[in-house]
Amino acid sequence: MPSSAEPANCTTRQDFKFVGPWGDSSFIEDYTAVVRGTPIGSVHLIEFNADGEAQHIIVNYRPLSALMFFSHLLHEKLAGTPYR
């Protein structure tokens, strides 16, 4: 694994398949990112309240092996912080 001296943003590319409104009060992104050489598919659905603020965020990563890789990176980044 790369050291903690490595830049925080390790994403080398994001290929968007779809980005735009989803219904009357939602927004969706469907893309594949490459993180440290590993492709990670992602779908984000953001639902807004009446004031236009994000109220619910649903995120789906695929495949499972990529999710586990990303989870490991988050653990490394957040270890020892109040967010762990």
mmCIF file of C-alpha atoms in Angstrom:
data_model
loop_
_atom_site.group_PDB
_atom_site.id
_atom_site.type_symbol
_atom_site.label_atom_id
_atom_site.label_comp_id
_atom_site.label_asym_id
_atom_site.label_seq_id
_atom_site.Cartn_x
_atom_site.Cartn_y
_atom_site.Cartn_z
ATOM 1 C CA MET A 1 0.000 0.000 0.000
ATOM 2 C CA PRO A 2 1.214 3.542 -0.700
ATOM 3 C CA SER A 3 2.341 5.615 2.237
ATOM 4 C CA SER A 4 0.285 8.298 3.977
ATOM 5 C CA ALA A 5 2.605 10.872 2.339
ATOM 6 C CA GLU A 6 0.778 10.155 -0.924
ATOM 7 C CA PRO A 7 -1.755 12.796 -2.060
ATOM 8 C CA ALA A 8 -5.223 12.367 -0.538
ATOM 9 C CA ASN A 9 -6.896 12.341 -3.958
ATOM 10 C CA CYS A 10 -5.723 9.119 -5.608
ATOM 11 C CA THR A 11 -8.396 9.109 -8.319
ATOM 12 C CA THR A 12 -6.751 9.117 -11.730
ATOM 13 C CA ARG A 13 -9.917 9.220 -13.826
ATOM 14 C CA GLN A 14 -13.714 9.443 -13.691
ATOM 15 C CA ASP A 15 -15.724 8.275 -16.707
ATOM 16 C CA PHE A 16 -19.296 9.531 -16.394
ATOM 17 C CA LYS A 17 -22.048 7.468 -18.035
ATOM 18 C CA PHE A 18 -24.927 9.660 -16.895
ATOM 19 C CA VAL A 19 -25.314 12.780 -14.780
ATOM 20 C CA GLY A 20 -28.533 14.712 -14.414
ATOM 21 C CA PRO A 21 -31.927 15.190 -12.798
ATOM 22 C CA TRP A 22 -33.835 12.110 -11.678
ATOM 23 C CA GLY A 23 -37.503 12.849 -11.125
ATOM 24 C CA ASP A 24 -38.693 16.102 -9.570
ATOM 25 C CA SER A 25 -36.365 16.389 -6.586
ATOM 26 C CA SER A 26 -33.387 14.099 -7.195
ATOM 27 C CA PHE A 27 -30.065 14.046 -9.018
ATOM 28 C CA ILE A 28 -28.133 10.974 -10.169
ATOM 29 C CA GLU A 29 -24.527 10.268 -11.193
ATOM 30 C CA ASP A 30 -23.373 6.993 -12.747
ATOM 31 C CA TYR A 31 -19.645 6.698 -13.348
ATOM 32 C CA THR A 32 -16.544 4.573 -13.071
ATOM 33 C CA ALA A 33 -13.526 5.990 -11.246
ATOM 34 C CA VAL A 34 -10.009 4.582 -11.278
ATOM 35 C CA VAL A 35 -8.458 4.712 -7.801
ATOM 36 C CA ARG A 36 -4.842 3.553 -7.481
ATOM 37 C CA GLY A 37 -5.327 1.583 -10.678
ATOM 38 C CA THR A 38 -8.549 -0.135 -9.555
ATOM 39 C CA PRO A 39 -11.789 0.631 -11.465
ATOM 40 C CA ILE A 40 -14.698 1.320 -9.098
ATOM 41 C CA GLY A 41 -18.210 1.679 -10.495
ATOM 42 C CA SER A 42 -20.454 4.085 -8.613
ATOM 43 C CA VAL A 43 -24.032 5.336 -8.662
ATOM 44 C CA HIS A 44 -24.971 8.299 -6.445
ATOM 45 C CA LEU A 45 -28.600 9.324 -5.955
ATOM 46 C CA ILE A 46 -29.133 12.632 -4.141
ATOM 47 C CA GLU A 47 -32.650 13.563 -2.997
ATOM 48 C CA PHE A 48 -33.372 17.203 -2.150
ATOM 49 C CA ASN A 49 -35.794 18.691 0.378
ATOM 50 C CA ALA A 50 -38.165 21.606 -0.318
ATOM 51 C CA ASP A 51 -35.322 24.107 0.354
ATOM 52 C CA GLY A 52 -33.119 22.474 -2.302
ATOM 53 C CA GLU A 53 -30.721 20.981 0.259
ATOM 54 C CA ALA A 54 -29.494 17.391 0.029
ATOM 55 C CA GLN A 55 -31.685 15.346 2.360
ATOM 56 C CA HIS A 56 -30.801 11.756 1.407
ATOM 57 C CA ILE A 57 -27.717 10.420 -0.355
ATOM 58 C CA ILE A 58 -27.653 6.838 -1.598
ATOM 59 C CA VAL A 59 -24.369 5.448 -2.924
ATOM 60 C CA ASN A 60 -23.768 2.086 -4.606
ATOM 61 C CA TYR A 61 -20.275 0.824 -5.473
ATOM 62 C CA ARG A 62 -19.502 -2.172 -7.687
ATOM 63 C CA PRO A 63 -18.062 -4.779 -7.974
ATOM 64 C CA LEU A 64 -17.767 -6.055 -4.408
ATOM 65 C CA SER A 65 -13.985 -6.434 -4.722
ATOM 66 C CA ALA A 66 -13.719 -2.718 -5.592
ATOM 67 C CA LEU A 67 -15.946 -1.798 -2.647
ATOM 68 C CA MET A 68 -13.694 -3.788 -0.308
ATOM 69 C CA PHE A 69 -10.587 -2.078 -1.764
ATOM 70 C CA PHE A 70 -12.193 1.375 -1.325
ATOM 71 C CA SER A 71 -13.282 0.481 2.223
ATOM 72 C CA HIS A 72 -9.675 -0.415 3.078
ATOM 73 C CA LEU A 73 -8.469 2.956 1.740
ATOM 74 C CA LEU A 74 -11.082 4.799 3.824
ATOM 75 C CA HIS A 75 -10.026 2.869 6.907
ATOM 76 C CA GLU A 76 -6.385 3.879 6.335
ATOM 77 C CA LYS A 77 -7.359 7.515 5.818
ATOM 78 C CA LEU A 78 -9.690 7.762 8.826
ATOM 79 C CA ALA A 79 -7.835 5.569 11.337
ATOM 80 C CA GLY A 80 -7.158 7.498 14.524
ATOM 81 C CA THR A 81 -9.721 10.213 13.736
ATOM 82 C CA PRO A 82 -13.140 10.799 15.333
ATOM 83 C CA TYR A 83 -14.706 9.546 12.060
ATOM 84 C CA ARG A 84 -13.358 6.012 12.349
#
